[in-house]
Amino acid sequence: MVEKADIDDHEKVVTISDPDSGLRAAIAIHSTALGPSLGGIRCWTYPDMREATRDAMRLARGMTFKNALAGLPLGGGKSVILGGTEAKTPSALHAFARAIDGLRGQYIGAEDVGTTVADIDFMRDVTPHVAGTSWGAAASGDPSPHTAEGVFVAMQAALDVVHGTDDMHNCRVGILGLGNVGWKLAERLSRAGAALLVADLDPARVAEAEAEFGAQAFAPRALPYAPMDVFAPCALGGALTVDFAKISPARIICGAANNQLADPSVDTALWQAGKLYAPDYLVNAGGVMNVAAEALGEYDAYRVATQVRGIRETARQCFEQAERTDTPTGAVADAIALARIGANSAAA
Ligand code: NAI
């Protein structure tokens, strides 16, 4: 392991090269000010270790803010395994688990893009410092229903602010991405009476939504500009651009995707265009709340559900503070998270 000198404002960044298994990976710990750092293990193809480490650091910082805003006693960390899913050989996963174990609980790894519950289960044979397993007293299982529920209650808070009611009848919601979270959100919204507009790269998924929910199908590029009240980005990041802010008829943006703002200036552009953007890391925290319960060793489904429903109140506070201070919602969410981390902590 090599500790890197150039680690920005992170507490620790470790790179791992294990010639026996071929593992190349990086673990970034941004902050442990609020507790051990928790964040996913991403398995992805990167051009080199430098890019991979950079990505781990960017994502770890995001987890510090997300965990703080979620009110969790956990800091932010993230790790990446280089090389895509073919890099996840049993020996590489065990070598990676040993690296996590060497950090003695400063970093807790969980499922992320390119890793599965089965991978986490396999690593748990080597280290207790992973969460999101399928077995054991505290196993938390699939995070996506909790993520969808958090997005739903945050959308209720946004509707309250914009329409004075959270009634979803006569409300048109556009969902971009009908994957694990998007589909569950569609189910929840449909039950609440919302009319759905949908898009996904997978035509079969779209056809299913048409049949199941009477949803109206759009091409992925067209959906953000379709006539709707709420836009819910639930695919990949970067869906919100300055053009979107100027042109889209949606007054509310509330979805599960991470890193929705194509660049930081879009936060201001949305605010100036009179749109209410529910900050992504505030509203999609249901999944991390679920996995955190396991990481903290005290999984209680009722408590997790209550915590996830609490996202509505955090969203309401964010929207009200934005209104009161005429500040874009993303900036307000960052300020609330920073206040929780503490002005004098390593992350501030
Ligand atoms: P997923 O991989 O199950 O679903 C993503 C869906 O988006 C797929 O159906 C895919 O075909 C579609 N898609 C991809 N690119 C698209 C595009 N350009 N246009 C239209 N559709 C496109 O992912 P999942 O788990 O549903 O997550 C969705 C988003 O929410 C991701 O950004 C993820 O990082 C974020 N998120 C997920 C959490 C979870 O609990 N699963 C927790 C927090 C955030």
CSV table of C-alpha atoms and ligand atoms in Angstrom, one decimal:
chain,number,residue,atom,x,y,z
A,1,MET,CA,0.0,0.0,0.0
A,2,VAL,CA,1.2,3.5,-0.8
A,3,GLU,CA,-0.2,6.5,1.0
A,4,LYS,CA,-0.3,9.4,-1.4
A,5,ALA,CA,1.0,12.8,-0.6
A,6,ASP,CA,-1.4,14.7,-2.8
A,7,ILE,CA,-4.7,14.0,-1.2
A,8,ASP,CA,-6.4,17.3,-1.2
A,9,ASP,CA,-8.6,17.7,1.9
A,10,HIS,CA,-8.9,14.0,2.4
A,11,GLU,CA,-7.8,12.3,5.6
A,12,LYS,CA,-6.3,9.3,3.9
A,13,VAL,CA,-6.0,7.9,0.4
A,14,VAL,CA,-4.5,4.4,-0.2
A,15,THR,CA,-3.6,2.7,-3.5
A,16,ILE,CA,-3.4,-1.0,-3.7
A,17,SER,CA,-1.5,-3.2,-6.2
A,18,ASP,CA,-1.4,-6.9,-5.5
A,19,PRO,CA,0.6,-8.7,-8.1
A,20,ASP,CA,-0.6,-12.2,-6.9
A,21,SER,CA,-4.2,-11.5,-7.6
A,22,GLY,CA,-3.8,-8.7,-10.2
A,23,LEU,CA,-5.8,-6.4,-8.0
A,24,ARG,CA,-5.4,-2.6,-8.6
A,25,ALA,CA,-7.6,-0.5,-6.4
A,26,ALA,CA,-7.8,2.7,-4.4
A,27,ILE,CA,-9.6,3.7,-1.1
A,28,ALA,CA,-10.3,7.3,-0.3
A,29,ILE,CA,-11.3,8.4,3.2
A,30,HIS,CA,-12.5,12.0,3.0
A,31,SER,CA,-13.7,12.5,6.6
A,32,THR,CA,-14.2,10.6,9.8
A,33,ALA,CA,-15.3,13.7,11.7
A,34,LEU,CA,-18.8,12.2,12.3
A,35,GLY,CA,-17.8,8.5,12.5
A,36,PRO,CA,-16.1,5.8,10.4
A,37,SER,CA,-16.3,6.5,6.7
A,38,LEU,CA,-18.9,4.6,4.7
A,39,GLY,CA,-19.2,4.5,1.0
A,40,GLY,CA,-19.6,2.1,-1.9
A,41,ILE,CA,-17.0,-0.1,-3.7
A,42,ARG,CA,-17.1,0.9,-7.4
A,43,CYS,CA,-15.7,-1.5,-10.0
A,44,TRP,CA,-15.0,0.4,-13.2
A,45,THR,CA,-12.6,0.7,-16.1
A,46,TYR,CA,-10.3,3.7,-15.6
A,47,PRO,CA,-7.4,4.7,-17.9
A,48,ASP,CA,-5.0,4.6,-15.0
A,49,MET,CA,-4.5,4.6,-11.2
A,50,ARG,CA,-4.4,8.4,-11.1
A,51,GLU,CA,-7.9,8.7,-12.7
A,52,ALA,CA,-9.2,6.0,-10.5
A,53,THR,CA,-7.9,7.6,-7.3
A,54,ARG,CA,-9.3,11.0,-8.4
A,55,ASP,CA,-12.7,9.4,-8.8
A,56,ALA,CA,-12.5,7.7,-5.5
A,57,MET,CA,-11.6,11.0,-3.8
A,58,ARG,CA,-14.4,12.9,-5.6
A,59,LEU,CA,-17.0,10.3,-4.6
A,60,ALA,CA,-15.7,10.0,-1.0
A,61,ARG,CA,-16.1,13.7,-0.5
A,62,GLY,CA,-19.7,13.4,-1.8
A,63,MET,CA,-20.3,10.7,0.8
A,64,THR,CA,-19.2,13.0,3.6
A,65,PHE,CA,-21.9,15.4,2.6
A,66,LYS,CA,-24.5,12.8,2.0
A,67,ASN,CA,-24.0,11.0,5.3
A,68,ALA,CA,-23.9,14.2,7.2
A,69,LEU,CA,-27.1,15.5,5.7
A,70,ALA,CA,-28.7,12.1,6.3
A,71,GLY,CA,-28.0,12.6,10.0
A,72,LEU,CA,-25.8,9.5,10.1
A,73,PRO,CA,-23.0,9.1,12.6
A,74,LEU,CA,-20.7,8.3,9.7
A,75,GLY,CA,-18.1,10.0,7.6
A,76,GLY,CA,-17.4,9.8,3.9
A,77,GLY,CA,-15.3,7.3,2.0
A,78,LYS,CA,-15.3,5.5,-1.3
A,79,SER,CA,-13.2,2.9,-3.1
A,80,VAL,CA,-12.6,1.8,-6.6
A,81,ILE,CA,-11.4,-1.4,-8.2
A,82,LEU,CA,-9.8,-0.9,-11.6
A,83,GLY,CA,-10.7,-3.0,-14.6
A,84,GLY,CA,-14.4,-3.6,-14.7
A,85,THR,CA,-16.3,-6.6,-13.5
A,86,GLU,CA,-13.7,-9.1,-15.0
A,87,ALA,CA,-11.3,-7.7,-12.4
A,88,LYS,CA,-13.4,-9.1,-9.6
A,89,THR,CA,-11.8,-12.5,-9.4
A,90,PRO,CA,-12.2,-14.3,-6.0
A,91,SER,CA,-8.5,-13.7,-5.1
A,92,ALA,CA,-8.8,-10.0,-6.1
A,93,LEU,CA,-11.9,-9.5,-4.0
A,94,HIS,CA,-10.2,-11.2,-1.0
A,95,ALA,CA,-7.1,-9.1,-1.5
A,96,PHE,CA,-9.3,-6.0,-1.5
A,97,ALA,CA,-11.1,-7.1,1.6
A,98,ARG,CA,-7.7,-7.5,3.3
A,99,ALA,CA,-6.9,-3.9,2.4
A,100,ILE,CA,-10.2,-2.7,3.9
A,101,ASP,CA,-9.5,-4.8,7.0
A,102,GLY,CA,-6.1,-3.1,7.3
A,103,LEU,CA,-7.8,0.2,7.8
A,104,ARG,CA,-9.3,-1.2,11.0
A,105,GLY,CA,-12.8,0.1,10.5
A,106,GLN,CA,-11.9,3.6,9.3
A,107,TYR,CA,-13.6,2.7,6.0
A,108,ILE,CA,-16.7,0.5,5.6
A,109,GLY,CA,-17.3,-0.7,2.0
A,110,ALA,CA,-20.7,-1.3,0.5
A,111,GLU,CA,-22.3,-2.2,-2.9
A,112,ASP,CA,-21.9,0.3,-5.7
A,113,VAL,CA,-21.8,0.4,-9.5
A,114,GLY,CA,-20.1,-2.8,-10.6
A,115,THR,CA,-20.3,-4.6,-7.3
A,116,THR,CA,-23.1,-6.9,-6.0
A,117,VAL,CA,-24.5,-8.2,-2.7
A,118,ALA,CA,-22.7,-11.5,-3.5
A,119,ASP,CA,-19.4,-9.6,-3.7
A,120,ILE,CA,-20.0,-8.0,-0.3
A,121,ASP,CA,-21.0,-11.4,1.2
A,122,PHE,CA,-17.7,-12.9,-0.2
A,123,MET,CA,-15.6,-10.1,1.2
A,124,ARG,CA,-17.3,-10.5,4.6
A,125,ASP,CA,-15.4,-13.8,5.0
A,126,VAL,CA,-12.2,-11.7,5.3
A,127,THR,CA,-13.3,-8.5,7.0
A,128,PRO,CA,-16.3,-7.3,9.1
A,129,HIS,CA,-15.9,-3.8,7.6
A,130,VAL,CA,-18.3,-4.2,4.8
A,131,ALA,CA,-22.1,-3.7,4.8
A,132,GLY,CA,-25.0,-4.5,2.5
A,133,THR,CA,-24.9,-8.3,3.0
A,134,SER,CA,-27.7,-10.8,2.4
A,135,TRP,CA,-27.2,-12.9,5.6
A,136,GLY,CA,-26.6,-12.3,9.3
A,137,ALA,CA,-28.6,-10.6,12.0
A,138,ALA,CA,-28.0,-7.1,10.7
A,139,ALA,CA,-28.2,-7.8,6.9
A,140,SER,CA,-29.8,-4.9,5.2
A,141,GLY,CA,-30.3,-6.3,1.7
A,142,ASP,CA,-31.5,-4.3,-1.4
A,143,PRO,CA,-31.2,-0.5,-0.8
A,144,SER,CA,-33.2,0.6,-3.8
A,145,PRO,CA,-36.7,0.4,-2.3
A,146,HIS,CA,-35.5,2.7,0.5
A,147,THR,CA,-33.9,5.1,-2.0
A,148,ALA,CA,-37.2,5.2,-4.0
A,149,GLU,CA,-39.2,5.9,-0.9
A,150,GLY,CA,-36.8,8.8,0.1
A,151,VAL,CA,-37.2,10.3,-3.4
A,152,PHE,CA,-41.0,10.0,-3.1
A,153,VAL,CA,-41.3,11.7,0.3
A,154,ALA,CA,-39.0,14.5,-0.9
A,155,MET,CA,-41.2,15.0,-3.9
A,156,GLN,CA,-44.2,15.4,-1.6
A,157,ALA,CA,-42.3,18.1,0.3
A,158,ALA,CA,-41.5,19.9,-3.0
A,159,LEU,CA,-45.1,19.7,-4.2
A,160,ASP,CA,-46.2,21.1,-0.9
A,161,VAL,CA,-43.9,24.1,-1.4
A,162,VAL,CA,-44.8,24.7,-5.1
A,163,HIS,CA,-48.5,23.7,-5.2
A,164,GLY,CA,-49.5,24.0,-1.5
A,165,THR,CA,-50.5,20.4,-1.5
A,166,ASP,CA,-48.8,17.0,-1.8
A,167,ASP,CA,-51.7,15.5,-3.7
A,168,MET,CA,-50.3,13.8,-6.8
A,169,HIS,CA,-53.5,13.5,-8.8
A,170,ASN,CA,-53.3,15.7,-11.8
A,171,CYS,CA,-49.5,15.7,-11.4
A,172,ARG,CA,-47.3,14.6,-14.3
A,173,VAL,CA,-44.0,13.1,-13.3
A,174,GLY,CA,-41.3,12.3,-15.9
A,175,ILE,CA,-39.0,9.5,-14.8
A,176,LEU,CA,-35.7,9.1,-16.7
A,177,GLY,CA,-34.3,5.6,-16.1
A,178,LEU,CA,-36.6,2.7,-15.0
A,179,GLY,CA,-33.9,0.7,-13.2
A,180,ASN,CA,-34.0,-0.6,-9.6
A,181,VAL,CA,-34.9,2.8,-8.2
A,182,GLY,CA,-36.8,4.3,-11.1
A,183,TRP,CA,-39.2,1.4,-11.3
A,184,LYS,CA,-40.0,1.4,-7.6
A,185,LEU,CA,-40.5,5.1,-7.7
A,186,ALA,CA,-42.9,4.6,-10.7
A,187,GLU,CA,-44.9,2.1,-8.6
A,188,ARG,CA,-45.1,4.4,-5.7
A,189,LEU,CA,-46.1,7.4,-7.8
A,190,SER,CA,-48.7,5.5,-9.7
A,191,ARG,CA,-50.3,4.3,-6.5
A,192,ALA,CA,-50.4,8.0,-5.4
A,193,GLY,CA,-52.3,8.9,-8.6
A,194,ALA,CA,-49.6,10.6,-10.6
A,195,ALA,CA,-49.5,10.4,-14.4
A,196,LEU,CA,-46.2,9.0,-15.6
A,197,LEU,CA,-44.0,10.0,-18.5
A,198,VAL,CA,-41.0,7.6,-18.9
A,199,ALA,CA,-37.8,7.0,-20.8
A,200,ASP,CA,-35.1,4.4,-20.6
A,201,LEU,CA,-32.4,3.0,-23.0
A,202,ASP,CA,-34.1,-0.4,-22.6
A,203,PRO,CA,-37.3,-0.4,-24.8
A,204,ALA,CA,-38.6,-3.5,-22.9
A,205,ARG,CA,-38.5,-1.6,-19.6
A,206,VAL,CA,-40.4,1.3,-21.2
A,207,ALA,CA,-43.0,-1.1,-22.7
A,208,GLU,CA,-43.5,-2.7,-19.3
A,209,ALA,CA,-44.1,0.8,-17.8
A,210,GLU,CA,-46.7,1.6,-20.5
A,211,ALA,CA,-48.5,-1.7,-19.7
A,212,GLU,CA,-48.2,-1.5,-15.9
A,213,PHE,CA,-48.8,2.2,-15.2
A,214,GLY,CA,-50.4,3.5,-18.4
A,215,ALA,CA,-47.2,5.6,-18.7
A,216,GLN,CA,-46.5,7.7,-21.8
A,217,ALA,CA,-43.2,6.8,-23.4
A,218,PHE,CA,-40.6,9.3,-24.6
A,219,ALA,CA,-37.1,9.1,-26.1
A,220,PRO,CA,-34.5,9.7,-23.3
A,221,ARG,CA,-33.3,12.9,-25.0
A,222,ALA,CA,-36.9,14.3,-25.3
A,223,LEU,CA,-38.2,13.5,-21.8
A,224,PRO,CA,-36.5,16.4,-19.9
A,225,TYR,CA,-38.4,18.8,-22.2
A,226,ALA,CA,-41.8,17.0,-22.2
A,227,PRO,CA,-44.8,18.7,-20.6
A,228,MET,CA,-44.6,17.7,-16.9
A,229,ASP,CA,-44.7,19.1,-13.4
A,230,VAL,CA,-41.9,17.1,-11.9
A,231,PHE,CA,-38.7,15.7,-13.5
A,232,ALA,CA,-37.2,12.7,-11.7
A,233,PRO,CA,-33.7,11.8,-13.1
A,234,CYS,CA,-33.1,8.2,-12.1
A,235,ALA,CA,-30.5,7.1,-14.7
A,236,LEU,CA,-26.9,8.4,-14.7
A,237,GLY,CA,-25.6,11.8,-13.6
A,238,GLY,CA,-25.4,15.1,-15.5
A,239,ALA,CA,-29.1,15.2,-16.6
A,240,LEU,CA,-29.5,18.8,-15.5
A,241,THR,CA,-27.9,21.4,-17.7
A,242,VAL,CA,-28.3,25.2,-18.1
A,243,ASP,CA,-30.4,24.5,-21.3
A,244,PHE,CA,-32.7,22.3,-19.2
A,245,ALA,CA,-33.1,25.1,-16.7
A,246,LYS,CA,-34.1,27.5,-19.4
A,247,ILE,CA,-36.3,25.2,-21.5
A,248,SER,CA,-37.9,22.4,-19.4
A,249,PRO,CA,-41.5,23.0,-18.3
A,250,ALA,CA,-40.9,21.1,-15.1
A,251,ARG,CA,-41.1,23.2,-12.0
A,252,ILE,CA,-39.7,20.5,-9.6
A,253,ILE,CA,-36.7,18.3,-10.1
A,254,CYS,CA,-36.5,15.4,-7.7
A,255,GLY,CA,-34.9,12.1,-8.6
A,256,ALA,CA,-32.5,9.4,-7.4
A,257,ALA,CA,-29.5,9.8,-9.8
A,258,ASN,CA,-26.2,10.9,-8.2
A,259,ASN,CA,-24.5,14.0,-9.5
A,260,GLN,CA,-27.4,15.4,-11.4
A,261,LEU,CA,-26.0,18.8,-12.0
A,262,ALA,CA,-23.9,18.8,-15.2
A,263,ASP,CA,-21.7,21.5,-13.5
A,264,PRO,CA,-22.1,23.5,-10.3
A,265,SER,CA,-23.4,26.6,-12.1
A,266,VAL,CA,-26.6,24.7,-12.9
A,267,ASP,CA,-27.7,24.9,-9.3
A,268,THR,CA,-27.9,28.7,-9.7
A,269,ALA,CA,-29.4,28.5,-13.2
A,270,LEU,CA,-32.3,26.3,-11.9
A,271,TRP,CA,-32.9,28.6,-9.0
A,272,GLN,CA,-33.0,31.7,-11.3
A,273,ALA,CA,-35.3,29.9,-13.7
A,274,GLY,CA,-37.8,29.5,-10.8
A,275,LYS,CA,-37.4,25.7,-10.5
A,276,LEU,CA,-37.2,23.8,-7.3
A,277,TYR,CA,-34.3,21.4,-7.4
A,278,ALA,CA,-34.3,18.8,-4.6
A,279,PRO,CA,-30.6,18.2,-4.1
A,280,ASP,CA,-29.7,14.7,-5.3
A,281,TYR,CA,-27.7,13.6,-2.3
A,282,LEU,CA,-30.4,14.8,0.1
A,283,VAL,CA,-33.2,12.9,-1.5
A,284,ASN,CA,-31.4,9.7,-2.5
A,285,ALA,CA,-30.0,9.0,1.0
A,286,GLY,CA,-32.6,6.2,1.7
A,287,GLY,CA,-30.3,3.5,0.5
A,288,VAL,CA,-27.3,4.7,2.5
A,289,MET,CA,-29.6,5.0,5.6
A,290,ASN,CA,-30.5,1.3,5.1
A,291,VAL,CA,-26.9,0.1,4.7
A,292,ALA,CA,-25.7,2.3,7.5
A,293,ALA,CA,-28.1,0.5,9.9
A,294,GLU,CA,-26.2,-2.7,9.1
A,295,ALA,CA,-22.8,-1.0,9.3
A,296,LEU,CA,-23.7,0.3,12.7
A,297,GLY,CA,-24.7,-3.3,13.7
A,298,GLU,CA,-28.3,-2.5,14.7
A,299,TYR,CA,-30.6,-3.2,11.7
A,300,ASP,CA,-34.2,-2.3,12.6
A,301,ALA,CA,-36.5,-2.1,9.6
A,302,TYR,CA,-39.0,0.1,11.4
A,303,ARG,CA,-36.3,2.6,12.4
A,304,VAL,CA,-34.9,2.7,8.9
A,305,ALA,CA,-38.3,3.4,7.5
A,306,THR,CA,-38.8,6.2,9.9
A,307,GLN,CA,-35.4,7.7,9.1
A,308,VAL,CA,-36.2,7.5,5.4
A,309,ARG,CA,-39.5,9.2,5.8
A,310,GLY,CA,-37.5,11.9,7.7
A,311,ILE,CA,-36.0,12.9,4.3
A,312,ARG,CA,-39.3,14.8,3.7
A,313,GLU,CA,-38.6,17.1,6.7
A,314,THR,CA,-34.9,17.7,5.7
A,315,ALA,CA,-36.0,18.5,2.2
A,316,ARG,CA,-38.7,20.9,3.5
A,317,GLN,CA,-36.0,22.7,5.7
A,318,CYS,CA,-33.7,23.0,2.7
A,319,PHE,CA,-36.5,24.4,0.5
A,320,GLU,CA,-37.6,26.9,3.1
A,321,GLN,CA,-34.1,28.1,3.8
A,322,ALA,CA,-33.5,28.5,0.1
A,323,GLU,CA,-36.6,30.6,-0.2
A,324,ARG,CA,-35.8,32.7,2.9
A,325,THR,CA,-32.3,33.5,1.9
A,326,ASP,CA,-32.8,33.5,-1.9
A,327,THR,CA,-30.1,30.8,-2.2
A,328,PRO,CA,-30.0,27.9,-4.7
A,329,THR,CA,-31.1,24.7,-3.0
A,330,GLY,CA,-27.9,22.8,-3.8
A,331,ALA,CA,-25.9,25.5,-2.0
A,332,VAL,CA,-28.3,25.3,1.0
A,333,ALA,CA,-27.9,21.5,1.3
A,334,ASP,CA,-24.1,21.9,1.2
A,335,ALA,CA,-24.3,24.5,4.0
A,336,ILE,CA,-26.5,22.4,6.2
A,337,ALA,CA,-24.1,19.4,5.7
A,338,LEU,CA,-21.0,21.5,6.4
A,339,ALA,CA,-22.6,22.8,9.6
A,340,ARG,CA,-23.3,19.3,10.7
A,341,ILE,CA,-19.7,18.2,10.0
A,342,GLY,CA,-18.5,21.1,12.1
A,343,ALA,CA,-16.6,24.2,11.0
A,344,ASN,CA,-13.4,23.0,12.6
A,345,SER,CA,-13.4,19.4,11.4
A,346,ALA,CA,-10.9,18.1,8.8
A,347,ALA,CA,-13.6,18.2,6.1
A,348,ALA,CA,-14.7,21.7,6.6
B,1,NAI,P1,-30.0,0.8,-12.4
B,1,NAI,O1,-28.7,0.5,-13.1
B,1,NAI,O2,-30.8,-0.3,-11.9
B,1,NAI,O3,-30.9,1.6,-13.4
B,1,NAI,C1,-30.5,2.7,-14.3
B,1,NAI,C2,-31.5,2.7,-15.4
B,1,NAI,O4,-31.3,3.8,-16.2
B,1,NAI,C3,-31.4,1.5,-16.3
B,1,NAI,O5,-32.7,0.9,-16.6
B,1,NAI,C4,-30.8,2.0,-17.6
B,1,NAI,O6,-31.2,1.4,-18.8
B,1,NAI,C5,-31.3,3.5,-17.6
B,1,NAI,N1,-30.4,4.4,-18.3
B,1,NAI,C6,-29.1,4.5,-18.3
B,1,NAI,N2,-28.7,5.6,-19.0
B,1,NAI,C7,-29.8,6.1,-19.5
B,1,NAI,C8,-30.0,7.2,-20.3
B,1,NAI,N3,-29.1,8.0,-20.8
B,1,NAI,N4,-31.3,7.5,-20.6
B,1,NAI,C9,-32.3,6.8,-20.2
B,1,NAI,N5,-32.2,5.7,-19.4
B,1,NAI,C10,-30.9,5.4,-19.0
B,1,NAI,O7,-29.6,1.9,-11.3
B,1,NAI,P2,-30.4,2.2,-10.0
B,1,NAI,O8,-29.9,1.4,-8.9
B,1,NAI,O9,-31.8,2.3,-10.3
B,1,NAI,O10,-29.8,3.7,-9.7
B,1,NAI,C11,-30.3,4.8,-10.5
B,1,NAI,C12,-29.5,6.0,-10.1
B,1,NAI,O11,-29.7,6.3,-8.7
B,1,NAI,C13,-28.0,5.9,-10.3
B,1,NAI,O12,-27.5,7.2,-10.7
B,1,NAI,C14,-27.5,5.6,-8.9
B,1,NAI,O13,-26.2,6.0,-8.7
B,1,NAI,C15,-28.5,6.4,-8.1
B,1,NAI,N6,-28.6,5.9,-6.7
B,1,NAI,C16,-29.1,4.6,-6.5
B,1,NAI,C17,-29.2,4.1,-5.2
B,1,NAI,C18,-29.8,2.7,-5.0
B,1,NAI,O14,-30.2,2.4,-3.9
B,1,NAI,N7,-29.8,1.8,-6.0
B,1,NAI,C19,-28.9,4.9,-4.1
B,1,NAI,C20,-28.5,6.2,-4.4
B,1,NAI,C21,-28.3,6.7,-5.7
